């Protein structure tokens, strides 16, 4: 090879080394343009808004995906567990320091329940409350808003309406109360029972002084001195006292259980009829009078005038 040819060959090799590398798999002009547009669209203002919206939606819904009944549309499935909720389970759940505050309510009286609960909440005793629901509507409604604080004790009464005092419906409704209270006493808890047509103006528990079995109020209109006795007052014209059963505090003692059993017995002996139109109050007073007069193992009773109790 001549010197001239050798110089030409070296120049050609140098030119090849200086040429840029060529992509053996070049993108088509259309694909490359689309790719650039996609990247630009994703990080554009609209793309960022869409991405942010998706993140918000997932952030809100994802934690609730496992909640039963939320997307099923069947509310009964989420609440059906309360049908099998027992009084023993409910009492253990709400009891604080061995004490439970109890009321019995049916659906027509839910507004009264709301007012009563507000007053108890102001005294910081709401966590002790157990609502004995007298129909399934009340059971579900209370546990939907306040899980675990309502229980239905079978058998459930018939469909509830707002019964008038003295009616058979009212008798059937109130006649279940001593059974509920006795059951709670047998579980070993102190129990404060309230009607829901009252409110607390102050904490009543400091008034439960001494070590008595049963505490309740005498709501007769007569004004009593501050040092009035706390024993049962003398019977009235009908041979019994007129003690109100709207607020009762019971300790899980033999004496308290005896009063509840006697109350149940008296109601069985005085069933409702169109002629008599019985209610639970006379039976309660007969039970108090008879158990307090027994010579052996009589109940220790503490009676307060209605003004002594802040309700």
PDB file of C-alpha atoms in Angstrom:
ATOM      1  CA  UNK A   1       0.000   0.000   0.000  1.00  0.00           C
ATOM      2  CA  UNK A   2       1.385   3.348  -1.010  1.00  0.00           C
ATOM      3  CA  UNK A   3       1.879   6.179   1.426  1.00  0.00           C
ATOM      4  CA  UNK A   4      -0.999   8.092  -0.159  1.00  0.00           C
ATOM      5  CA  UNK A   5      -3.447   5.173   0.232  1.00  0.00           C
ATOM      6  CA  UNK A   6      -2.398   4.688   3.839  1.00  0.00           C
ATOM      7  CA  UNK A   7      -3.133   8.362   4.612  1.00  0.00           C
ATOM      8  CA  UNK A   8      -6.565   8.089   2.954  1.00  0.00           C
ATOM      9  CA  UNK A   9      -7.437   5.026   5.055  1.00  0.00           C
ATOM     10  CA  UNK A  10      -6.454   6.760   8.314  1.00  0.00           C
ATOM     11  CA  UNK A  11      -8.612   9.784   7.430  1.00  0.00           C
ATOM     12  CA  UNK A  12     -11.646   7.547   6.800  1.00  0.00           C
ATOM     13  CA  UNK A  13     -11.201   5.784  10.164  1.00  0.00           C
ATOM     14  CA  UNK A  14     -10.967   9.122  11.989  1.00  0.00           C
ATOM     15  CA  UNK A  15     -14.183  10.343  10.323  1.00  0.00           C
ATOM     16  CA  UNK A  16     -16.055   7.205  11.447  1.00  0.00           C
ATOM     17  CA  UNK A  17     -14.948   7.696  15.069  1.00  0.00           C
ATOM     18  CA  UNK A  18     -16.212  11.291  15.064  1.00  0.00           C
ATOM     19  CA  UNK A  19     -19.756  10.368  13.827  1.00  0.00           C
ATOM     20  CA  UNK A  20     -22.471  10.157  16.622  1.00  0.00           C
ATOM     21  CA  UNK A  21     -23.832   6.766  17.611  1.00  0.00           C
ATOM     22  CA  UNK A  22     -27.013   5.855  15.804  1.00  0.00           C
ATOM     23  CA  UNK A  23     -29.950   4.253  17.716  1.00  0.00           C
ATOM     24  CA  UNK A  24     -30.468   0.851  16.118  1.00  0.00           C
ATOM     25  CA  UNK A  25     -34.161   0.980  17.168  1.00  0.00           C
ATOM     26  CA  UNK A  26     -35.224   4.544  16.536  1.00  0.00           C
ATOM     27  CA  UNK A  27     -38.631   5.736  17.699  1.00  0.00           C
ATOM     28  CA  UNK A  28     -41.043   6.642  15.021  1.00  0.00           C
ATOM     29  CA  UNK A  29     -41.731  10.360  14.840  1.00  0.00           C
ATOM     30  CA  UNK A  30     -45.409   9.771  15.814  1.00  0.00           C
ATOM     31  CA  UNK A  31     -44.578   7.664  18.895  1.00  0.00           C
ATOM     32  CA  UNK A  32     -41.930  10.045  20.120  1.00  0.00           C
ATOM     33  CA  UNK A  33     -44.298  12.968  19.823  1.00  0.00           C
ATOM     34  CA  UNK A  34     -47.068  11.106  21.727  1.00  0.00           C
ATOM     35  CA  UNK A  35     -44.678  10.132  24.516  1.00  0.00           C
ATOM     36  CA  UNK A  36     -43.564  13.712  25.009  1.00  0.00           C
ATOM     37  CA  UNK A  37     -47.200  14.884  25.048  1.00  0.00           C
ATOM     38  CA  UNK A  38     -48.127  12.228  27.669  1.00  0.00           C
ATOM     39  CA  UNK A  39     -45.313  13.282  29.953  1.00  0.00           C
ATOM     40  CA  UNK A  40     -46.210  16.902  29.543  1.00  0.00           C
ATOM     41  CA  UNK A  41     -49.960  16.237  30.155  1.00  0.00           C
ATOM     42  CA  UNK A  42     -49.297  14.217  33.307  1.00  0.00           C
ATOM     43  CA  UNK A  43     -47.396  17.056  34.928  1.00  0.00           C
ATOM     44  CA  UNK A  44     -49.536  19.846  33.566  1.00  0.00           C
ATOM     45  CA  UNK A  45     -51.962  21.785  35.767  1.00  0.00           C
ATOM     46  CA  UNK A  46     -54.922  19.617  34.746  1.00  0.00           C
ATOM     47  CA  UNK A  47     -52.946  16.438  35.270  1.00  0.00           C
ATOM     48  CA  UNK A  48     -51.899  17.470  38.757  1.00  0.00           C
ATOM     49  CA  UNK A  49     -55.496  18.355  39.671  1.00  0.00           C
ATOM     50  CA  UNK A  50     -56.721  14.941  38.499  1.00  0.00           C
ATOM     51  CA  UNK A  51     -53.939  13.169  40.394  1.00  0.00           C
ATOM     52  CA  UNK A  52     -54.629  15.134  43.579  1.00  0.00           C
ATOM     53  CA  UNK A  53     -58.372  14.429  43.358  1.00  0.00           C
ATOM     54  CA  UNK A  54     -57.718  10.708  42.997  1.00  0.00           C
ATOM     55  CA  UNK A  55     -55.471  10.735  46.060  1.00  0.00           C
ATOM     56  CA  UNK A  56     -58.130  12.527  48.129  1.00  0.00           C
ATOM     57  CA  UNK A  57     -60.863  10.086  47.098  1.00  0.00           C
ATOM     58  CA  UNK A  58     -58.724   7.067  47.926  1.00  0.00           C
ATOM     59  CA  UNK A  59     -57.608   8.632  51.200  1.00  0.00           C
ATOM     60  CA  UNK A  60     -61.205   9.148  52.306  1.00  0.00           C
ATOM     61  CA  UNK A  61     -62.693   5.844  51.178  1.00  0.00           C
ATOM     62  CA  UNK A  62     -59.873   3.391  51.805  1.00  0.00           C
ATOM     63  CA  UNK A  63     -60.065   3.410  55.642  1.00  0.00           C
ATOM     64  CA  UNK A  64     -63.795   2.600  55.413  1.00  0.00           C
ATOM     65  CA  UNK A  65     -63.530  -0.251  52.941  1.00  0.00           C
ATOM     66  CA  UNK A  66     -63.560  -2.812  55.741  1.00  0.00           C
ATOM     67  CA  UNK A  67     -66.530  -1.350  57.639  1.00  0.00           C
ATOM     68  CA  UNK A  68     -69.463  -3.804  57.538  1.00  0.00           C
ATOM     69  CA  UNK A  69     -72.647  -2.553  56.005  1.00  0.00           C
ATOM     70  CA  UNK A  70     -71.261   0.741  54.695  1.00  0.00           C
ATOM     71  CA  UNK A  71     -71.505  -0.176  51.048  1.00  0.00           C
ATOM     72  CA  UNK A  72     -73.801  -3.155  51.363  1.00  0.00           C
ATOM     73  CA  UNK A  73     -76.863  -0.964  51.745  1.00  0.00           C
ATOM     74  CA  UNK A  74     -78.245  -3.360  54.364  1.00  0.00           C
ATOM     75  CA  UNK A  75     -78.367  -1.550  57.685  1.00  0.00           C
ATOM     76  CA  UNK A  76     -79.955  -4.516  59.434  1.00  0.00           C
ATOM     77  CA  UNK A  77     -76.847  -6.617  58.852  1.00  0.00           C
ATOM     78  CA  UNK A  78     -74.680  -4.093  60.682  1.00  0.00           C
ATOM     79  CA  UNK A  79     -77.096  -3.942  63.622  1.00  0.00           C
ATOM     80  CA  UNK A  80     -78.205  -7.573  63.790  1.00  0.00           C
ATOM     81  CA  UNK A  81     -75.499  -8.369  66.344  1.00  0.00           C
ATOM     82  CA  UNK A  82     -77.404  -6.373  68.969  1.00  0.00           C
ATOM     83  CA  UNK A  83     -80.230  -8.940  68.894  1.00  0.00           C
ATOM     84  CA  UNK A  84     -77.929 -11.395  70.656  1.00  0.00           C
ATOM     85  CA  UNK A  85     -76.475  -8.817  73.058  1.00  0.00           C
ATOM     86  CA  UNK A  86     -77.258 -10.036  76.577  1.00  0.00           C
ATOM     87  CA  UNK A  87     -77.915  -8.102  79.767  1.00  0.00           C
ATOM     88  CA  UNK A  88     -74.832  -9.668  81.362  1.00  0.00           C
ATOM     89  CA  UNK A  89     -72.655  -8.452  78.469  1.00  0.00           C
ATOM     90  CA  UNK A  90     -74.194  -4.990  78.510  1.00  0.00           C
ATOM     91  CA  UNK A  91     -73.878  -4.624  82.281  1.00  0.00           C
ATOM     92  CA  UNK A  92     -70.216  -5.621  82.212  1.00  0.00           C
ATOM     93  CA  UNK A  93     -69.600  -3.110  79.421  1.00  0.00           C
ATOM     94  CA  UNK A  94     -71.178  -0.037  81.047  1.00  0.00           C
ATOM     95  CA  UNK A  95     -70.586  -0.655  84.769  1.00  0.00           C
ATOM     96  CA  UNK A  96     -68.162   1.714  86.469  1.00  0.00           C
ATOM     97  CA  UNK A  97     -67.094   1.050  90.058  1.00  0.00           C
ATOM     98  CA  UNK A  98     -69.742  -1.663  90.220  1.00  0.00           C
ATOM     99  CA  UNK A  99     -72.605   0.747  89.442  1.00  0.00           C
ATOM    100  CA  UNK A 100     -75.045   1.003  86.527  1.00  0.00           C
ATOM    101  CA  UNK A 101     -77.603   3.717  85.746  1.00  0.00           C
ATOM    102  CA  UNK A 102     -80.657   2.192  84.088  1.00  0.00           C
ATOM    103  CA  UNK A 103     -83.756   3.396  82.299  1.00  0.00           C
ATOM    104  CA  UNK A 104     -86.381   1.555  80.265  1.00  0.00           C
ATOM    105  CA  UNK A 105     -87.504   3.229  77.038  1.00  0.00           C
ATOM    106  CA  UNK A 106     -89.596   2.534  73.963  1.00  0.00           C
ATOM    107  CA  UNK A 107     -89.406   4.433  70.686  1.00  0.00           C
ATOM    108  CA  UNK A 108     -92.110   7.065  71.395  1.00  0.00           C
ATOM    109  CA  UNK A 109     -90.111   8.288  74.405  1.00  0.00           C
ATOM    110  CA  UNK A 110     -86.744   8.782  72.690  1.00  0.00           C
ATOM    111  CA  UNK A 111     -86.973  12.609  73.005  1.00  0.00           C
ATOM    112  CA  UNK A 112     -87.313  12.190  76.785  1.00  0.00           C
ATOM    113  CA  UNK A 113     -84.314   9.868  76.735  1.00  0.00           C
ATOM    114  CA  UNK A 114     -82.270  12.502  74.928  1.00  0.00           C
ATOM    115  CA  UNK A 115     -83.020  15.183  77.532  1.00  0.00           C
ATOM    116  CA  UNK A 116     -82.316  12.803  80.403  1.00  0.00           C
ATOM    117  CA  UNK A 117     -78.979  11.745  78.906  1.00  0.00           C
ATOM    118  CA  UNK A 118     -77.911  15.351  78.410  1.00  0.00           C
ATOM    119  CA  UNK A 119     -78.474  16.060  82.103  1.00  0.00           C
ATOM    120  CA  UNK A 120     -76.522  12.959  83.168  1.00  0.00           C
ATOM    121  CA  UNK A 121     -73.671  13.808  80.812  1.00  0.00           C
ATOM    122  CA  UNK A 122     -73.321  17.178  82.526  1.00  0.00           C
ATOM    123  CA  UNK A 123     -72.684  15.285  85.778  1.00  0.00           C
ATOM    124  CA  UNK A 124     -70.094  13.010  84.098  1.00  0.00           C
ATOM    125  CA  UNK A 125     -72.024   9.793  84.746  1.00  0.00           C
ATOM    126  CA  UNK A 126     -73.106   9.038  81.171  1.00  0.00           C
ATOM    127  CA  UNK A 127     -70.678   6.129  80.707  1.00  0.00           C
ATOM    128  CA  UNK A 128     -72.599   4.176  83.383  1.00  0.00           C
ATOM    129  CA  UNK A 129     -75.900   4.419  81.505  1.00  0.00           C
ATOM    130  CA  UNK A 130     -77.637   1.320  80.195  1.00  0.00           C
ATOM    131  CA  UNK A 131     -80.820   1.805  78.193  1.00  0.00           C
ATOM    132  CA  UNK A 132     -83.187  -1.149  78.442  1.00  0.00           C
ATOM    133  CA  UNK A 133     -84.870  -0.970  75.050  1.00  0.00           C
ATOM    134  CA  UNK A 134     -88.470  -2.111  75.026  1.00  0.00           C
ATOM    135  CA  UNK A 135     -88.539  -2.501  71.237  1.00  0.00           C
ATOM    136  CA  UNK A 136     -86.036  -3.285  68.499  1.00  0.00           C
ATOM    137  CA  UNK A 137     -86.278   0.186  66.973  1.00  0.00           C
ATOM    138  CA  UNK A 138     -84.945   1.683  70.217  1.00  0.00           C
ATOM    139  CA  UNK A 139     -82.287  -1.025  70.540  1.00  0.00           C
ATOM    140  CA  UNK A 140     -80.922  -0.264  67.076  1.00  0.00           C
ATOM    141  CA  UNK A 141     -81.257   3.504  67.327  1.00  0.00           C
ATOM    142  CA  UNK A 142     -79.351   3.832  70.604  1.00  0.00           C
ATOM    143  CA  UNK A 143     -76.620   1.348  69.673  1.00  0.00           C
ATOM    144  CA  UNK A 144     -76.189   2.978  66.278  1.00  0.00           C
ATOM    145  CA  UNK A 145     -75.361   6.279  67.976  1.00  0.00           C
ATOM    146  CA  UNK A 146     -73.883   4.868  71.201  1.00  0.00           C
ATOM    147  CA  UNK A 147     -72.675   1.283  70.679  1.00  0.00           C
ATOM    148  CA  UNK A 148     -73.106  -1.070  73.609  1.00  0.00           C
ATOM    149  CA  UNK A 149     -75.323   1.154  75.751  1.00  0.00           C
ATOM    150  CA  UNK A 150     -78.674  -0.436  74.887  1.00  0.00           C
ATOM    151  CA  UNK A 151     -79.959  -3.954  75.409  1.00  0.00           C
ATOM    152  CA  UNK A 152     -83.281  -5.654  74.790  1.00  0.00           C
ATOM    153  CA  UNK A 153     -84.350  -8.237  77.354  1.00  0.00           C
ATOM    154  CA  UNK A 154     -86.598 -10.849  75.693  1.00  0.00           C
ATOM    155  CA  UNK A 155     -89.411 -11.268  75.169  1.00  0.00           C
ATOM    156  CA  UNK A 156     -89.832  -7.951  73.398  1.00  0.00           C
ATOM    157  CA  UNK A 157     -93.205  -6.315  74.039  1.00  0.00           C
ATOM    158  CA  UNK A 158     -95.598  -5.764  71.172  1.00  0.00           C
ATOM    159  CA  UNK A 159     -95.105  -2.782  68.866  1.00  0.00           C
ATOM    160  CA  UNK A 160     -94.898   0.215  71.137  1.00  0.00           C
ATOM    161  CA  UNK A 161     -97.063   3.298  71.138  1.00  0.00           C
ATOM    162  CA  UNK A 162     -97.122   6.126  73.656  1.00  0.00           C
ATOM    163  CA  UNK A 163     -99.333   4.478  76.289  1.00  0.00           C
ATOM    164  CA  UNK A 164    -101.416   6.582  78.638  1.00  0.00           C
ATOM    165  CA  UNK A 165    -101.046   6.214  82.382  1.00  0.00           C
ATOM    166  CA  UNK A 166    -103.566   3.641  83.594  1.00  0.00           C
ATOM    167  CA  UNK A 167    -103.837   1.814  80.269  1.00  0.00           C
ATOM    168  CA  UNK A 168    -103.055  -1.860  79.854  1.00  0.00           C
ATOM    169  CA  UNK A 169    -100.159  -0.962  77.574  1.00  0.00           C
ATOM    170  CA  UNK A 170     -98.666   1.235  80.278  1.00  0.00           C
ATOM    171  CA  UNK A 171     -99.092  -1.559  82.834  1.00  0.00           C
ATOM    172  CA  UNK A 172     -97.410  -4.101  80.544  1.00  0.00           C
ATOM    173  CA  UNK A 173     -94.548  -1.694  79.913  1.00  0.00           C
ATOM    174  CA  UNK A 174     -93.858  -0.761  83.543  1.00  0.00           C
ATOM    175  CA  UNK A 175     -94.434  -4.248  84.942  1.00  0.00           C
ATOM    176  CA  UNK A 176     -91.151  -5.366  83.374  1.00  0.00           C
ATOM    177  CA  UNK A 177     -89.070  -2.912  85.424  1.00  0.00           C
ATOM    178  CA  UNK A 178     -88.665  -4.893  88.662  1.00  0.00           C
ATOM    179  CA  UNK A 179     -87.586  -7.943  86.671  1.00  0.00           C
ATOM    180  CA  UNK A 180     -84.894  -5.921  84.900  1.00  0.00           C
ATOM    181  CA  UNK A 181     -83.645  -4.481  88.187  1.00  0.00           C
ATOM    182  CA  UNK A 182     -83.666  -7.848  89.947  1.00  0.00           C
ATOM    183  CA  UNK A 183     -81.644  -9.384  87.124  1.00  0.00           C
ATOM    184  CA  UNK A 184     -78.997  -6.653  87.417  1.00  0.00           C
ATOM    185  CA  UNK A 185     -78.845  -7.093  91.200  1.00  0.00           C
ATOM    186  CA  UNK A 186     -78.342 -10.817  90.733  1.00  0.00           C
ATOM    187  CA  UNK A 187     -75.392 -10.007  88.460  1.00  0.00           C
ATOM    188  CA  UNK A 188     -73.838  -8.229  91.444  1.00  0.00           C
ATOM    189  CA  UNK A 189     -74.132  -4.542  90.492  1.00  0.00           C
ATOM    190  CA  UNK A 190     -75.443  -1.465  92.259  1.00  0.00           C
ATOM    191  CA  UNK A 191     -78.194  -0.024  90.107  1.00  0.00           C
ATOM    192  CA  UNK A 192     -79.702   3.438  89.870  1.00  0.00           C
ATOM    193  CA  UNK A 193     -83.061   3.380  88.094  1.00  0.00           C
ATOM    194  CA  UNK A 194     -84.606   6.533  86.605  1.00  0.00           C
ATOM    195  CA  UNK A 195     -87.726   7.353  84.663  1.00  0.00           C
ATOM    196  CA  UNK A 196     -86.741   9.419  81.635  1.00  0.00           C
ATOM    197  CA  UNK A 197     -89.320  12.169  82.192  1.00  0.00           C
ATOM    198  CA  UNK A 198     -86.912  13.705  84.698  1.00  0.00           C
ATOM    199  CA  UNK A 199     -83.492  15.353  84.524  1.00  0.00           C
ATOM    200  CA  UNK A 200     -80.550  15.630  86.882  1.00  0.00           C
ATOM    201  CA  UNK A 201     -79.814  19.085  88.238  1.00  0.00           C
ATOM    202  CA  UNK A 202     -76.843  17.797  90.252  1.00  0.00           C
ATOM    203  CA  UNK A 203     -75.032  14.573  91.072  1.00  0.00           C
ATOM    204  CA  UNK A 204     -77.357  12.389  93.211  1.00  0.00           C
ATOM    205  CA  UNK A 205     -74.761   9.850  94.344  1.00  0.00           C
ATOM    206  CA  UNK A 206     -73.458  11.888  97.304  1.00  0.00           C
ATOM    207  CA  UNK A 207     -76.990  11.583  98.729  1.00  0.00           C
ATOM    208  CA  UNK A 208     -76.734   7.783  98.842  1.00  0.00           C
ATOM    209  CA  UNK A 209     -75.316   7.932 102.340  1.00  0.00           C
ATOM    210  CA  UNK A 210     -75.133   5.020 104.726  1.00  0.00           C
ATOM    211  CA  UNK A 211     -75.257   1.352 103.879  1.00  0.00           C
ATOM    212  CA  UNK A 212     -78.919   0.774 103.076  1.00  0.00           C
ATOM    213  CA  UNK A 213     -80.441  -1.701 100.650  1.00  0.00           C
ATOM    214  CA  UNK A 214     -82.913   0.589  98.891  1.00  0.00           C
ATOM    215  CA  UNK A 215     -82.985   4.370  98.387  1.00  0.00           C
ATOM    216  CA  UNK A 216     -85.937   6.276  96.920  1.00  0.00           C
ATOM    217  CA  UNK A 217     -87.890   9.509  97.209  1.00  0.00           C
ATOM    218  CA  UNK A 218     -91.075  10.514  98.955  1.00  0.00           C
ATOM    219  CA  UNK A 219     -92.674  12.943  96.532  1.00  0.00           C
ATOM    220  CA  UNK A 220     -95.671  13.916  98.637  1.00  0.00           C
ATOM    221  CA  UNK A 221     -96.307  17.647  98.548  1.00  0.00           C
ATOM    222  CA  UNK A 222     -96.053  18.193 102.304  1.00  0.00           C
ATOM    223  CA  UNK A 223     -92.939  20.148 103.233  1.00  0.00           C
ATOM    224  CA  UNK A 224     -90.707  18.263 105.648  1.00  0.00           C
ATOM    225  CA  UNK A 225     -88.056  19.618 108.006  1.00  0.00           C
ATOM    226  CA  UNK A 226     -84.414  19.249 107.073  1.00  0.00           C
ATOM    227  CA  UNK A 227     -83.936  16.648 109.792  1.00  0.00           C
ATOM    228  CA  UNK A 228     -86.915  14.536 108.748  1.00  0.00           C
ATOM    229  CA  UNK A 229     -86.618  10.783 109.398  1.00  0.00           C
ATOM    230  CA  UNK A 230     -85.548   8.536 106.528  1.00  0.00           C
ATOM    231  CA  UNK A 231     -87.832   5.651 107.441  1.00  0.00           C
ATOM    232  CA  UNK A 232     -91.056   4.856 105.615  1.00  0.00           C
ATOM    233  CA  UNK A 233     -93.792   7.416 106.275  1.00  0.00           C
ATOM    234  CA  UNK A 234     -97.102   6.233 107.757  1.00  0.00           C
ATOM    235  CA  UNK A 235     -99.590   4.648 105.342  1.00  0.00           C
ATOM    236  CA  UNK A 236    -102.188   6.789 103.624  1.00  0.00           C
ATOM    237  CA  UNK A 237    -105.936   6.295 103.306  1.00  0.00           C
ATOM    238  CA  UNK A 238    -105.523   3.168 101.201  1.00  0.00           C
ATOM    239  CA  UNK A 239    -103.385   1.474 103.818  1.00  0.00           C
ATOM    240  CA  UNK A 240    -100.091   1.974 101.992  1.00  0.00           C
ATOM    241  CA  UNK A 241     -97.498   4.658 101.450  1.00  0.00           C
ATOM    242  CA  UNK A 242     -97.164   6.875  98.366  1.00  0.00           C
ATOM    243  CA  UNK A 243     -93.519   6.419  97.461  1.00  0.00           C
ATOM    244  CA  UNK A 244     -92.436   7.282  93.921  1.00  0.00           C
ATOM    245  CA  UNK A 245     -90.626   4.630  91.895  1.00  0.00           C
ATOM    246  CA  UNK A 246     -89.240   7.172  89.413  1.00  0.00           C
ATOM    247  CA  UNK A 247     -85.812   7.160  91.067  1.00  0.00           C
ATOM    248  CA  UNK A 248     -84.518   4.116  92.926  1.00  0.00           C
ATOM    249  CA  UNK A 249     -81.015   3.173  93.996  1.00  0.00           C
ATOM    250  CA  UNK A 250     -80.399  -0.456  94.933  1.00  0.00           C
ATOM    251  CA  UNK A 251     -77.417  -2.331  96.275  1.00  0.00           C
ATOM    252  CA  UNK A 252     -76.991  -6.028  95.377  1.00  0.00           C
ATOM    253  CA  UNK A 253     -78.077  -7.194  98.828  1.00  0.00           C
ATOM    254  CA  UNK A 254     -80.574  -9.751 100.041  1.00  0.00           C
ATOM    255  CA  UNK A 255     -82.857  -6.954 101.247  1.00  0.00           C
ATOM    256  CA  UNK A 256     -82.929  -5.151  97.889  1.00  0.00           C
ATOM    257  CA  UNK A 257     -83.579  -8.386  96.011  1.00  0.00           C
ATOM    258  CA  UNK A 258     -86.398  -9.190  98.409  1.00  0.00           C
ATOM    259  CA  UNK A 259     -88.074  -5.848  97.662  1.00  0.00           C
ATOM    260  CA  UNK A 260     -87.856  -6.466  93.897  1.00  0.00           C
ATOM    261  CA  UNK A 261     -89.245  -9.988  94.229  1.00  0.00           C
ATOM    262  CA  UNK A 262     -92.098  -8.702  96.376  1.00  0.00           C
ATOM    263  CA  UNK A 263     -92.807  -5.969  93.824  1.00  0.00           C
ATOM    264  CA  UNK A 264     -93.094  -8.602  91.089  1.00  0.00           C
ATOM    265  CA  UNK A 265     -95.351 -10.709  93.289  1.00  0.00           C
ATOM    266  CA  UNK A 266     -97.654  -7.785  94.099  1.00  0.00           C
ATOM    267  CA  UNK A 267     -98.053  -6.941  90.413  1.00  0.00           C
ATOM    268  CA  UNK A 268     -98.983 -10.534  89.691  1.00  0.00           C
ATOM    269  CA  UNK A 269    -101.569 -10.345  92.463  1.00  0.00           C
ATOM    270  CA  UNK A 270    -102.963  -7.075  91.086  1.00  0.00           C
ATOM    271  CA  UNK A 271    -103.169  -7.580  87.310  1.00  0.00           C
ATOM    272  CA  UNK A 272    -104.560  -4.900  85.054  1.00  0.00           C
ATOM    273  CA  UNK A 273    -108.272  -4.936  84.314  1.00  0.00           C
ATOM    274  CA  UNK A 274    -110.707  -2.407  82.896  1.00  0.00           C
ATOM    275  CA  UNK A 275    -112.258  -2.071  86.315  1.00  0.00           C
ATOM    276  CA  UNK A 276    -109.068  -1.657  88.360  1.00  0.00           C
ATOM    277  CA  UNK A 277    -106.617  -0.196  85.803  1.00  0.00           C
ATOM    278  CA  UNK A 278    -103.656  -1.127  87.967  1.00  0.00           C
ATOM    279  CA  UNK A 279    -100.166   0.284  87.601  1.00  0.00           C
ATOM    280  CA  UNK A 280     -96.817  -0.513  89.149  1.00  0.00           C
ATOM    281  CA  UNK A 281     -96.798   2.234  91.806  1.00  0.00           C
ATOM    282  CA  UNK A 282     -99.275   0.715  94.304  1.00  0.00           C
ATOM    283  CA  UNK A 283     -97.554  -2.664  93.952  1.00  0.00           C
ATOM    284  CA  UNK A 284     -94.186  -1.022  94.653  1.00  0.00           C
ATOM    285  CA  UNK A 285     -95.523   0.604  97.821  1.00  0.00           C
ATOM    286  CA  UNK A 286     -97.129  -2.603  99.046  1.00  0.00           C
ATOM    287  CA  UNK A 287     -93.800  -4.351  98.491  1.00  0.00           C
ATOM    288  CA  UNK A 288     -91.976  -1.701 100.524  1.00  0.00           C
ATOM    289  CA  UNK A 289     -94.496  -1.782 103.364  1.00  0.00           C
ATOM    290  CA  UNK A 290     -94.510  -5.566 103.631  1.00  0.00           C
ATOM    291  CA  UNK A 291     -90.748  -6.098 103.428  1.00  0.00           C
ATOM    292  CA  UNK A 292     -90.012  -3.249 105.843  1.00  0.00           C
ATOM    293  CA  UNK A 293     -92.402  -4.678 108.432  1.00  0.00           C
ATOM    294  CA  UNK A 294     -90.950  -8.183 108.407  1.00  0.00           C
ATOM    295  CA  UNK A 295     -89.364  -9.157 111.695  1.00  0.00           C
ATOM    296  CA  UNK A 296     -86.484 -11.096 110.162  1.00  0.00           C
ATOM    297  CA  UNK A 297     -84.163  -9.976 107.352  1.00  0.00           C
ATOM    298  CA  UNK A 298     -86.202  -6.895 106.592  1.00  0.00           C
ATOM    299  CA  UNK A 299     -84.883  -4.524 103.961  1.00  0.00           C
ATOM    300  CA  UNK A 300     -82.907  -1.490 105.106  1.00  0.00           C
ATOM    301  CA  UNK A 301     -84.694   1.429 103.496  1.00  0.00           C
ATOM    302  CA  UNK A 302     -83.631   5.050 103.108  1.00  0.00           C
ATOM    303  CA  UNK A 303     -86.365   7.538 102.196  1.00  0.00           C
ATOM    304  CA  UNK A 304     -85.506  11.045 101.054  1.00  0.00           C
ATOM    305  CA  UNK A 305     -87.883  13.896 100.459  1.00  0.00           C
ATOM    306  CA  UNK A 306     -88.079  14.830  96.805  1.00  0.00           C
ATOM    307  CA  UNK A 307     -86.298  18.134  97.451  1.00  0.00           C
ATOM    308  CA  UNK A 308     -83.305  16.200  98.830  1.00  0.00           C
ATOM    309  CA  UNK A 309     -82.682  14.653  95.451  1.00  0.00           C
ATOM    310  CA  UNK A 310     -81.514  16.932  92.642  1.00  0.00           C
ATOM    311  CA  UNK A 311     -83.851  15.676  89.931  1.00  0.00           C
TER     312      UNK A 311
END
